[in-house]
C-alpha positions as a LaTeX table, in Angstrom:
\begin{tabular}{lrrr}
\hline
Residue & $x$ (\AA) & $y$ (\AA) & $z$ (\AA) \\
\hline
Met1 & 110.67 & 108.26 & 84.12 \\
Thr2 & 114.29 & 108.03 & 85.15 \\
Gly3 & 116.21 & 105.68 & 87.35 \\
Arg4 & 117.30 & 106.60 & 90.86 \\
Ala5 & 119.20 & 104.41 & 93.30 \\
Gly6 & 121.43 & 101.60 & 92.10 \\
Ala7 & 120.34 & 98.00 & 92.52 \\
Arg8 & 121.80 & 95.90 & 95.31 \\
Val9 & 120.86 & 92.64 & 93.57 \\
Pro10 & 121.16 & 93.60 & 89.90 \\
Phe11 & 119.53 & 91.54 & 87.20 \\
Gly12 & 122.09 & 89.38 & 85.42 \\
Ala13 & 124.51 & 89.22 & 88.34 \\
His14 & 123.12 & 85.86 & 89.52 \\
Ala15 & 124.27 & 87.00 & 92.93 \\
Ile16 & 122.01 & 84.70 & 94.95 \\
Pro17 & 122.60 & 81.09 & 93.84 \\
Tyr18 & 119.95 & 78.42 & 93.68 \\
Val19 & 120.06 & 75.13 & 95.55 \\
Pro20 & 123.00 & 72.96 & 94.40 \\
Gly21 & 121.98 & 70.57 & 91.65 \\
Thr22 & 119.45 & 72.94 & 90.09 \\
Leu23 & 119.49 & 72.69 & 86.31 \\
Arg24 & 119.84 & 75.67 & 83.99 \\
Pro25 & 119.37 & 76.04 & 80.24 \\
Ser26 & 122.34 & 75.04 & 78.13 \\
Gly27 & 124.50 & 77.76 & 76.62 \\
Asp28 & 125.74 & 81.14 & 77.74 \\
Ala29 & 124.04 & 82.63 & 80.80 \\
Ala30 & 124.52 & 86.16 & 79.47 \\
Ala31 & 122.70 & 85.20 & 76.27 \\
Ala32 & 119.81 & 83.85 & 78.34 \\
Asp33 & 119.71 & 87.10 & 80.28 \\
Arg34 & 119.47 & 89.04 & 77.02 \\
Arg35 & 116.45 & 86.99 & 75.99 \\
Val36 & 114.75 & 87.80 & 79.28 \\
Leu37 & 115.54 & 91.48 & 78.83 \\
Asp38 & 114.10 & 91.41 & 75.30 \\
His39 & 110.83 & 89.97 & 76.60 \\
Tyr40 & 110.80 & 92.45 & 79.47 \\
Glu41 & 111.11 & 95.42 & 77.10 \\
Leu42 & 108.15 & 94.13 & 75.08 \\
Trp43 & 106.16 & 93.53 & 78.28 \\
Lys44 & 106.78 & 97.15 & 79.32 \\
Ala45 & 105.81 & 98.50 & 75.92 \\
Tyr46 & 102.60 & 96.49 & 75.70 \\
Phe47 & 101.27 & 96.57 & 79.23 \\
Leu48 & 102.59 & 99.47 & 81.30 \\
Arg49 & 100.42 & 102.57 & 81.35 \\
Ser50 & 101.48 & 105.80 & 83.05 \\
Gly51 & 100.49 & 109.38 & 83.77 \\
Asp52 & 96.97 & 110.56 & 83.01 \\
Ala53 & 95.98 & 107.10 & 81.75 \\
Val54 & 96.18 & 105.80 & 85.34 \\
Gly55 & 95.34 & 108.78 & 87.49 \\
Gly56 & 98.10 & 111.34 & 87.12 \\
Arg57 & 101.78 & 112.11 & 87.03 \\
Gly58 & 104.07 & 109.61 & 88.68 \\
Arg59 & 101.63 & 106.72 & 88.56 \\
Cys60 & 101.93 & 103.50 & 86.57 \\
Ala61 & 99.75 & 100.44 & 86.30 \\
Val62 & 99.83 & 97.16 & 84.43 \\
Phe63 & 97.13 & 97.08 & 81.76 \\
Thr64 & 95.20 & 93.84 & 81.26 \\
Pro65 & 93.29 & 93.80 & 77.96 \\
Asp66 & 92.36 & 90.16 & 78.49 \\
Ala67 & 90.88 & 90.56 & 81.99 \\
Ala68 & 87.38 & 91.55 & 83.06 \\
His69 & 88.66 & 95.08 & 83.76 \\
Pro70 & 91.65 & 97.07 & 82.46 \\
Phe71 & 93.55 & 97.02 & 85.75 \\
Val72 & 93.50 & 94.07 & 88.16 \\
Ala73 & 95.36 & 93.32 & 91.38 \\
Glu74 & 97.09 & 90.21 & 90.07 \\
Ala75 & 98.75 & 92.24 & 87.30 \\
Gln76 & 99.93 & 94.96 & 89.68 \\
Gly77 & 101.54 & 92.30 & 91.87 \\
Tyr78 & 103.29 & 90.90 & 88.81 \\
Gly79 & 104.45 & 94.38 & 87.85 \\
Leu80 & 105.98 & 95.07 & 91.25 \\
Met81 & 107.82 & 91.76 & 91.30 \\
Ile82 & 109.06 & 92.09 & 87.72 \\
Thr83 & 110.35 & 95.65 & 88.03 \\
Ala84 & 112.12 & 94.89 & 91.32 \\
Leu85 & 113.84 & 91.85 & 89.78 \\
Met86 & 114.83 & 93.75 & 86.61 \\
Ala87 & 116.64 & 96.51 & 88.51 \\
Gly88 & 120.20 & 96.88 & 87.34 \\
Ala89 & 119.26 & 96.13 & 83.75 \\
Asp90 & 116.54 & 98.76 & 83.44 \\
Pro91 & 117.52 & 102.22 & 84.74 \\
Asp92 & 113.80 & 103.02 & 85.05 \\
Ala93 & 112.95 & 99.99 & 87.18 \\
His94 & 112.88 & 101.85 & 90.51 \\
Ala95 & 110.68 & 104.66 & 89.19 \\
Leu96 & 108.36 & 102.17 & 87.49 \\
Phe97 & 108.05 & 100.20 & 90.71 \\
Asp98 & 107.12 & 103.31 & 92.65 \\
Gly99 & 104.63 & 104.29 & 89.96 \\
Ile100 & 102.82 & 100.97 & 90.23 \\
Leu101 & 102.97 & 101.23 & 94.00 \\
Arg102 & 101.28 & 104.64 & 93.87 \\
His103 & 98.45 & 103.10 & 91.89 \\
Val104 & 98.10 & 100.28 & 94.43 \\
Leu105 & 98.12 & 102.63 & 97.41 \\
Ala106 & 95.53 & 104.88 & 95.74 \\
His107 & 93.08 & 101.96 & 95.56 \\
Pro108 & 92.69 & 100.34 & 98.98 \\
Ser109 & 90.15 & 97.62 & 99.56 \\
Val110 & 86.87 & 98.75 & 101.06 \\
Asn111 & 87.41 & 96.11 & 103.77 \\
His112 & 90.98 & 96.91 & 104.85 \\
Pro113 & 93.16 & 99.95 & 104.04 \\
Asp114 & 96.32 & 97.84 & 103.67 \\
Leu115 & 94.87 & 95.53 & 101.02 \\
His116 & 94.28 & 96.38 & 97.37 \\
Ala117 & 90.92 & 96.84 & 95.66 \\
Ala118 & 91.12 & 94.12 & 93.05 \\
Gln119 & 89.76 & 95.86 & 89.93 \\
Gln120 & 89.74 & 99.30 & 88.31 \\
Asp121 & 88.03 & 100.44 & 85.12 \\
Ala122 & 89.48 & 102.55 & 82.31 \\
Glu123 & 88.68 & 105.73 & 84.24 \\
Gly124 & 90.53 & 104.49 & 87.32 \\
Arg125 & 87.41 & 103.80 & 89.37 \\
Asp126 & 87.25 & 100.80 & 91.69 \\
Val127 & 84.72 & 98.29 & 90.40 \\
Gly128 & 83.51 & 94.79 & 91.16 \\
Gly129 & 82.88 & 95.22 & 94.87 \\
Arg130 & 86.00 & 97.26 & 95.72 \\
Asp131 & 87.35 & 94.36 & 97.76 \\
Ser132 & 90.57 & 92.34 & 97.49 \\
Ala133 & 91.98 & 89.33 & 95.69 \\
Thr134 & 94.45 & 87.31 & 97.72 \\
Asp135 & 96.90 & 86.53 & 94.93 \\
Gly136 & 97.32 & 90.23 & 94.18 \\
Asp137 & 98.05 & 91.10 & 97.80 \\
Leu138 & 100.52 & 88.22 & 98.20 \\
Asp139 & 102.56 & 89.37 & 95.21 \\
Ile140 & 102.30 & 93.05 & 96.17 \\
Ala141 & 103.66 & 92.28 & 99.64 \\
Tyr142 & 106.42 & 90.13 & 98.19 \\
Gly143 & 107.28 & 92.85 & 95.67 \\
Leu144 & 107.64 & 95.33 & 98.54 \\
Leu145 & 110.08 & 93.00 & 100.30 \\
Leu146 & 112.06 & 92.70 & 97.07 \\
Ala147 & 112.13 & 96.49 & 96.80 \\
Asp148 & 113.35 & 96.90 & 100.36 \\
Arg149 & 116.22 & 94.50 & 99.66 \\
Gln150 & 116.89 & 96.08 & 96.27 \\
Trp151 & 116.76 & 99.79 & 97.08 \\
Gly152 & 116.07 & 100.29 & 100.76 \\
Gly153 & 113.70 & 103.16 & 101.37 \\
Gly154 & 112.90 & 106.33 & 103.26 \\
His155 & 111.66 & 105.77 & 106.80 \\
Asp156 & 108.92 & 108.11 & 107.93 \\
Gly157 & 107.72 & 105.74 & 110.64 \\
His158 & 104.49 & 104.87 & 108.87 \\
Gly159 & 105.59 & 103.26 & 105.62 \\
Asp160 & 104.32 & 106.16 & 103.53 \\
Tyr161 & 106.06 & 108.36 & 100.98 \\
Asp162 & 108.70 & 110.40 & 102.81 \\
Gly163 & 108.73 & 113.36 & 100.41 \\
His164 & 112.31 & 112.70 & 99.29 \\
Gly165 & 111.79 & 110.07 & 96.61 \\
Asp166 & 111.43 & 106.94 & 98.70 \\
Tyr167 & 108.85 & 104.79 & 100.41 \\
Asp168 & 109.49 & 102.72 & 103.49 \\
Tyr169 & 109.00 & 99.48 & 101.58 \\
Glu170 & 109.62 & 97.27 & 104.58 \\
Ala171 & 106.98 & 98.96 & 106.70 \\
Leu172 & 104.48 & 98.87 & 103.84 \\
Ala173 & 105.24 & 95.19 & 103.30 \\
Val174 & 104.77 & 94.27 & 106.95 \\
Arg175 & 101.47 & 96.15 & 107.12 \\
Arg176 & 100.20 & 94.32 & 104.06 \\
Ile177 & 101.47 & 90.94 & 105.28 \\
Asp178 & 99.69 & 91.46 & 108.59 \\
Ala179 & 96.52 & 92.44 & 106.72 \\
Val180 & 96.75 & 89.30 & 104.59 \\
Met181 & 97.01 & 87.20 & 107.74 \\
Glu182 & 94.05 & 89.03 & 109.28 \\
Cys183 & 91.71 & 89.01 & 106.29 \\
Glu184 & 92.90 & 86.53 & 103.66 \\
Val185 & 94.14 & 83.53 & 105.66 \\
His186 & 91.60 & 81.27 & 107.32 \\
Pro187 & 92.17 & 81.40 & 111.10 \\
Thr188 & 91.61 & 77.68 & 111.60 \\
Thr189 & 92.87 & 75.91 & 108.49 \\
Arg190 & 95.63 & 78.49 & 107.77 \\
Leu191 & 94.76 & 78.18 & 104.08 \\
Thr192 & 94.49 & 81.20 & 101.83 \\
Lys193 & 91.00 & 82.54 & 101.25 \\
Leu194 & 89.85 & 84.00 & 97.95 \\
Gly195 & 89.95 & 87.57 & 99.23 \\
Asp196 & 88.98 & 89.75 & 102.16 \\
Trp197 & 85.35 & 89.26 & 101.11 \\
Ser198 & 85.29 & 85.47 & 101.58 \\
Ser199 & 82.67 & 84.25 & 104.02 \\
Asp200 & 80.05 & 81.55 & 104.46 \\
Arg201 & 80.46 & 78.87 & 101.77 \\
Tyr202 & 83.39 & 80.70 & 100.19 \\
Asp203 & 85.29 & 80.30 & 103.46 \\
Glu204 & 85.60 & 76.63 & 102.48 \\
Val205 & 87.23 & 77.41 & 99.11 \\
Ser206 & 90.92 & 77.97 & 98.39 \\
Arg207 & 92.64 & 78.70 & 95.06 \\
Thr208 & 95.79 & 76.64 & 94.50 \\
Ser209 & 97.51 & 79.35 & 92.47 \\
Asp210 & 97.57 & 81.40 & 95.71 \\
Trp211 & 99.70 & 78.72 & 97.36 \\
Met212 & 103.08 & 80.48 & 97.17 \\
Pro213 & 105.55 & 78.76 & 99.51 \\
Asp214 & 108.45 & 81.15 & 98.92 \\
His215 & 106.19 & 84.10 & 99.76 \\
Phe216 & 105.12 & 82.47 & 103.02 \\
Arg217 & 108.77 & 81.91 & 103.98 \\
Ala218 & 109.62 & 85.53 & 103.19 \\
Phe219 & 106.64 & 86.77 & 105.22 \\
Arg220 & 107.77 & 84.70 & 108.21 \\
Ala221 & 111.26 & 86.19 & 108.00 \\
Ala222 & 109.97 & 89.75 & 107.58 \\
Thr223 & 107.46 & 89.68 & 110.43 \\
Gly224 & 108.72 & 87.02 & 112.82 \\
Asp225 & 105.13 & 85.77 & 112.97 \\
Pro226 & 105.20 & 81.97 & 113.54 \\
Arg227 & 101.73 & 81.64 & 112.04 \\
Trp228 & 103.39 & 81.84 & 108.62 \\
Asp229 & 105.11 & 78.53 & 109.40 \\
Glu230 & 101.64 & 77.09 & 109.95 \\
Val231 & 100.47 & 78.59 & 106.65 \\
Leu232 & 103.40 & 77.04 & 104.79 \\
Asp233 & 102.89 & 73.60 & 106.32 \\
Ala234 & 99.12 & 73.67 & 105.81 \\
His235 & 99.45 & 74.34 & 102.10 \\
Leu236 & 102.22 & 71.87 & 101.43 \\
Ser237 & 100.45 & 69.16 & 103.42 \\
Leu238 & 97.19 & 69.68 & 101.57 \\
Ala239 & 98.96 & 69.80 & 98.20 \\
Gly240 & 100.54 & 66.45 & 98.96 \\
Ala241 & 97.24 & 64.94 & 100.05 \\
Leu242 & 95.44 & 66.18 & 96.95 \\
Arg243 & 98.10 & 64.72 & 94.66 \\
Ala244 & 97.98 & 61.37 & 96.44 \\
Arg245 & 94.18 & 61.11 & 96.45 \\
His246 & 93.17 & 62.78 & 93.21 \\
Ala247 & 96.16 & 62.95 & 90.86 \\
Pro248 & 98.65 & 60.18 & 91.71 \\
Ala249 & 99.67 & 59.71 & 88.06 \\
Thr250 & 100.17 & 63.40 & 87.22 \\
Gly251 & 100.69 & 65.48 & 90.36 \\
Leu252 & 98.36 & 68.14 & 88.95 \\
Leu253 & 96.35 & 70.36 & 91.26 \\
Pro254 & 92.90 & 71.82 & 90.55 \\
Asp255 & 92.12 & 75.49 & 90.23 \\
Phe256 & 89.99 & 75.43 & 93.36 \\
Val257 & 89.71 & 73.20 & 96.43 \\
Val258 & 86.46 & 72.96 & 98.39 \\
Asp259 & 85.41 & 71.60 & 101.78 \\
Thr260 & 88.57 & 72.94 & 103.39 \\
Thr261 & 86.89 & 73.48 & 106.77 \\
Ser262 & 84.39 & 70.63 & 106.80 \\
Gly263 & 85.10 & 67.08 & 105.75 \\
Glu264 & 87.96 & 66.17 & 103.45 \\
Pro265 & 89.27 & 68.91 & 101.11 \\
Arg266 & 88.72 & 67.96 & 97.47 \\
Pro267 & 88.86 & 69.44 & 93.98 \\
Ala268 & 85.88 & 71.60 & 93.11 \\
Pro269 & 83.12 & 69.34 & 91.74 \\
Gly270 & 82.20 & 71.92 & 89.10 \\
Gln271 & 81.86 & 75.67 & 88.95 \\
Val272 & 82.29 & 77.25 & 92.38 \\
Leu273 & 83.66 & 80.63 & 91.30 \\
Glu274 & 84.81 & 80.93 & 87.69 \\
Ser275 & 83.98 & 78.08 & 85.29 \\
Pro276 & 82.92 & 74.44 & 84.98 \\
His277 & 86.66 & 73.67 & 84.99 \\
Asp278 & 87.20 & 74.89 & 88.56 \\
Gly279 & 88.11 & 71.32 & 89.56 \\
Asp280 & 90.62 & 70.89 & 86.72 \\
Cys281 & 94.12 & 72.25 & 86.11 \\
His282 & 92.81 & 75.27 & 84.26 \\
Trp283 & 93.82 & 78.94 & 83.94 \\
Asn284 & 94.61 & 79.32 & 87.65 \\
Ala285 & 96.43 & 76.10 & 88.51 \\
Cys286 & 98.56 & 76.34 & 85.36 \\
Arg287 & 100.81 & 78.52 & 87.55 \\
Val288 & 101.39 & 75.81 & 90.16 \\
Pro289 & 104.55 & 74.33 & 88.55 \\
Trp290 & 106.08 & 77.83 & 88.58 \\
Arg291 & 105.15 & 78.57 & 92.19 \\
Leu292 & 106.27 & 75.19 & 93.51 \\
Gly293 & 109.38 & 75.13 & 91.35 \\
Ala294 & 110.45 & 78.62 & 92.40 \\
Asp295 & 110.32 & 77.57 & 96.03 \\
Ala296 & 112.11 & 74.29 & 95.37 \\
Val297 & 115.14 & 75.90 & 93.73 \\
Thr298 & 115.45 & 78.66 & 96.33 \\
Ser299 & 114.61 & 76.78 & 99.55 \\
Gly300 & 115.61 & 73.18 & 98.84 \\
Asp301 & 112.47 & 71.96 & 100.61 \\
Val302 & 112.03 & 68.32 & 99.68 \\
Arg303 & 108.25 & 68.74 & 99.59 \\
Thr304 & 108.20 & 71.36 & 96.87 \\
Arg305 & 111.12 & 69.74 & 95.03 \\
Glu306 & 109.35 & 66.39 & 94.80 \\
Ala307 & 106.08 & 68.02 & 93.79 \\
Ala308 & 107.69 & 70.15 & 91.06 \\
Arg309 & 109.86 & 67.29 & 89.84 \\
Gly310 & 106.82 & 65.03 & 89.58 \\
Leu311 & 104.97 & 67.61 & 87.50 \\
Ser312 & 107.94 & 68.03 & 85.18 \\
Arg313 & 108.39 & 64.30 & 84.67 \\
Trp314 & 104.70 & 63.79 & 83.99 \\
Ala315 & 104.61 & 66.62 & 81.43 \\
Arg316 & 107.78 & 65.35 & 79.74 \\
Ala317 & 106.35 & 61.86 & 79.40 \\
Ala318 & 102.89 & 63.03 & 78.37 \\
Thr319 & 104.26 & 65.19 & 75.56 \\
Gly320 & 107.15 & 62.98 & 74.49 \\
Gly321 & 109.45 & 65.85 & 75.40 \\
Asp322 & 107.79 & 68.26 & 72.95 \\
Pro323 & 106.64 & 71.51 & 74.67 \\
Gly324 & 104.50 & 72.26 & 71.63 \\
Arg325 & 102.17 & 69.48 & 72.76 \\
Ile326 & 101.36 & 71.10 & 76.11 \\
Arg327 & 97.67 & 71.97 & 76.14 \\
Ser328 & 95.89 & 74.81 & 77.93 \\
Gly329 & 93.82 & 72.67 & 80.28 \\
Tyr330 & 94.03 & 69.24 & 81.87 \\
Arg331 & 91.83 & 67.07 & 84.00 \\
Leu332 & 93.67 & 65.78 & 87.04 \\
Asp333 & 94.18 & 62.36 & 85.42 \\
Gly334 & 96.12 & 64.05 & 82.61 \\
Thr335 & 93.36 & 64.11 & 79.99 \\
Ala336 & 93.90 & 67.23 & 77.90 \\
Tyr337 & 91.01 & 69.43 & 76.76 \\
Gly338 & 92.48 & 72.88 & 76.14 \\
Asp339 & 93.95 & 74.62 & 73.14 \\
Trp340 & 97.64 & 74.60 & 72.25 \\
Gly341 & 100.49 & 76.92 & 72.90 \\
Ser342 & 99.83 & 79.39 & 75.74 \\
Pro343 & 102.94 & 80.44 & 77.69 \\
Ala344 & 100.73 & 80.46 & 80.79 \\
Phe345 & 100.75 & 76.66 & 80.59 \\
Phe346 & 104.09 & 75.67 & 79.08 \\
Ala347 & 106.39 & 78.26 & 80.71 \\
Pro348 & 105.68 & 77.14 & 84.32 \\
Phe349 & 106.77 & 73.60 & 83.41 \\
Ala350 & 110.23 & 75.00 & 82.61 \\
Val351 & 110.50 & 76.20 & 86.21 \\
Ala352 & 109.51 & 72.73 & 87.42 \\
Ala353 & 112.11 & 71.20 & 85.08 \\
Leu354 & 114.89 & 73.00 & 86.98 \\
Thr355 & 114.32 & 70.55 & 89.84 \\
Glu356 & 115.23 & 67.45 & 87.81 \\
Gly357 & 118.96 & 67.75 & 88.47 \\
Glu358 & 120.90 & 65.62 & 90.92 \\
Val359 & 120.72 & 66.66 & 94.54 \\
Glu360 & 123.37 & 65.54 & 97.03 \\
Gly361 & 122.25 & 62.46 & 98.91 \\
Glu362 & 119.80 & 61.27 & 96.25 \\
Gly363 & 122.25 & 59.14 & 94.29 \\
Glu364 & 122.24 & 59.32 & 90.52 \\
Asp365 & 118.81 & 60.79 & 89.96 \\
Asp366 & 117.08 & 58.11 & 92.00 \\
Gly367 & 118.88 & 55.37 & 90.13 \\
Glu368 & 117.38 & 56.21 & 86.75 \\
Gly369 & 120.72 & 56.86 & 85.07 \\
Glu370 & 121.90 & 59.81 & 83.00 \\
Asp371 & 122.01 & 58.49 & 79.44 \\
Asp372 & 118.32 & 57.95 & 78.66 \\
Asp373 & 115.25 & 60.10 & 78.36 \\
Ser374 & 114.22 & 59.55 & 81.99 \\
Gly375 & 117.51 & 60.69 & 83.58 \\
Val376 & 119.24 & 64.00 & 84.07 \\
Glu377 & 120.32 & 64.29 & 80.44 \\
Gly378 & 116.74 & 63.74 & 79.35 \\
Ala379 & 115.68 & 66.43 & 81.80 \\
Arg380 & 118.25 & 68.84 & 80.38 \\
Gly381 & 116.91 & 68.24 & 76.90 \\
Trp382 & 113.38 & 68.87 & 78.15 \\
Leu383 & 114.43 & 72.08 & 79.87 \\
Asp384 & 116.28 & 73.27 & 76.76 \\
Ala385 & 113.25 & 72.56 & 74.60 \\
Leu386 & 111.00 & 74.48 & 76.98 \\
Trp387 & 113.45 & 77.37 & 77.14 \\
Ala388 & 113.68 & 77.53 & 73.36 \\
Arg389 & 109.90 & 77.68 & 73.11 \\
Met390 & 109.74 & 80.41 & 75.76 \\
Cys391 & 112.34 & 82.48 & 73.91 \\
Ala392 & 110.46 & 82.02 & 70.65 \\
Ser393 & 107.16 & 83.15 & 72.23 \\
Pro394 & 107.40 & 86.91 & 72.83 \\
Pro395 & 104.61 & 88.64 & 74.74 \\
Asp396 & 101.34 & 88.97 & 72.85 \\
Pro397 & 99.95 & 92.51 & 73.33 \\
Ala398 & 96.45 & 91.05 & 73.72 \\
Arg399 & 97.46 & 88.54 & 76.43 \\
Ala400 & 98.76 & 90.24 & 79.57 \\
Tyr401 & 98.19 & 87.20 & 81.78 \\
Ala402 & 100.25 & 84.81 & 79.69 \\
Ala403 & 102.93 & 87.47 & 79.21 \\
Gly404 & 103.24 & 88.03 & 82.96 \\
Val405 & 103.43 & 84.33 & 83.77 \\
Gly406 & 105.84 & 83.71 & 80.91 \\
Leu407 & 108.21 & 86.53 & 81.83 \\
Gln408 & 108.32 & 85.59 & 85.51 \\
Ser409 & 108.97 & 81.98 & 84.57 \\
Met410 & 111.86 & 83.17 & 82.38 \\
Leu411 & 113.27 & 85.08 & 85.33 \\
Val412 & 113.32 & 81.92 & 87.43 \\
Val413 & 114.64 & 79.65 & 84.67 \\
Ser414 & 117.50 & 82.05 & 83.87 \\
His415 & 118.54 & 82.00 & 87.56 \\
Asn416 & 117.55 & 85.65 & 88.10 \\
Tyr417 & 114.98 & 85.02 & 90.82 \\
Trp418 & 115.62 & 85.36 & 94.53 \\
Val419 & 113.82 & 85.42 & 97.86 \\
Pro420 & 114.17 & 88.60 & 99.95 \\
\hline
\end{tabular}
């Protein structure tokens, strides 16, 4: 595949600054960008499949050897976001993006043509119900908005391929965003549902890793739909309430929240969808520090900044500033039960650590001072330690999930992330 149009927001240009006061890893920014690019090249080599392996010429898909099926919606969303953000450094980024998009468009959900069937097998057949997963659609829609800002697109009036090498990314994004609102957002609570299949008791369940504030802001801007303001406020309000009631010492969120439409929303009491750890900070909620931190550094919203900062400070204290002590699983009180060393758990804390800098109007880091482990200098040391561990943890070809989370966290930490 070859590159086509030039990038309007090229990787490494740092053209869209973060909120003033946001930390960054020590050292040369260009050197940090090179480390991201190194990881990206490995990610491409290990996980991108193209051509006949995914249905024919011009198609790509992100391969997930560690998932229930070889191709899942979450990974395709990651692929679209990553390739759009890497444009300018990778001459193939535009073609790779379009290849993944062709795969997505070839596999619509059985319930709505503008949502993605969540799982495909090795032969490219839709499996597992042929319905959607909300996190995949959120990232796919966001990736399309990034692509529209990055490359523009052909306009055929329908959002489809125009026959001249371009899609109307904006139109495709708006159609998907509207479908998400119709099928994957609860009409009363405005909380994300698990997918377009959610009904009955599953209508009262929401997955915290789908709570993506920057996406909701971008969807509001793209569509003008004020309901996305309600979605944003509903998620941030509930996140704050859950931290106050169930995790005041840590700020951790559970994988799943139940009773969202009846009674008081609470962490899952046990297995409601995936595992007995559905009420813990497990393999879904490990992404929360990344999602909240990414919004905090791009929007400046005090709600996400305080939430991300609290998570970073808890993790720093709990590990004594050693990222190697971050475990892959925590109860909401901070009790660790998981194994050691997955980038899916430690990399998101580096995004949260960006928020520990001084922000105008807050004084000197809330009066904690700058010359001890609790102040800004301590936070810089924590961020540098996390960054060093991320750089020393290249993608594992058997672990697509951790590689995707780790690479996207590196993009944010290196100040290469932006909101379309």
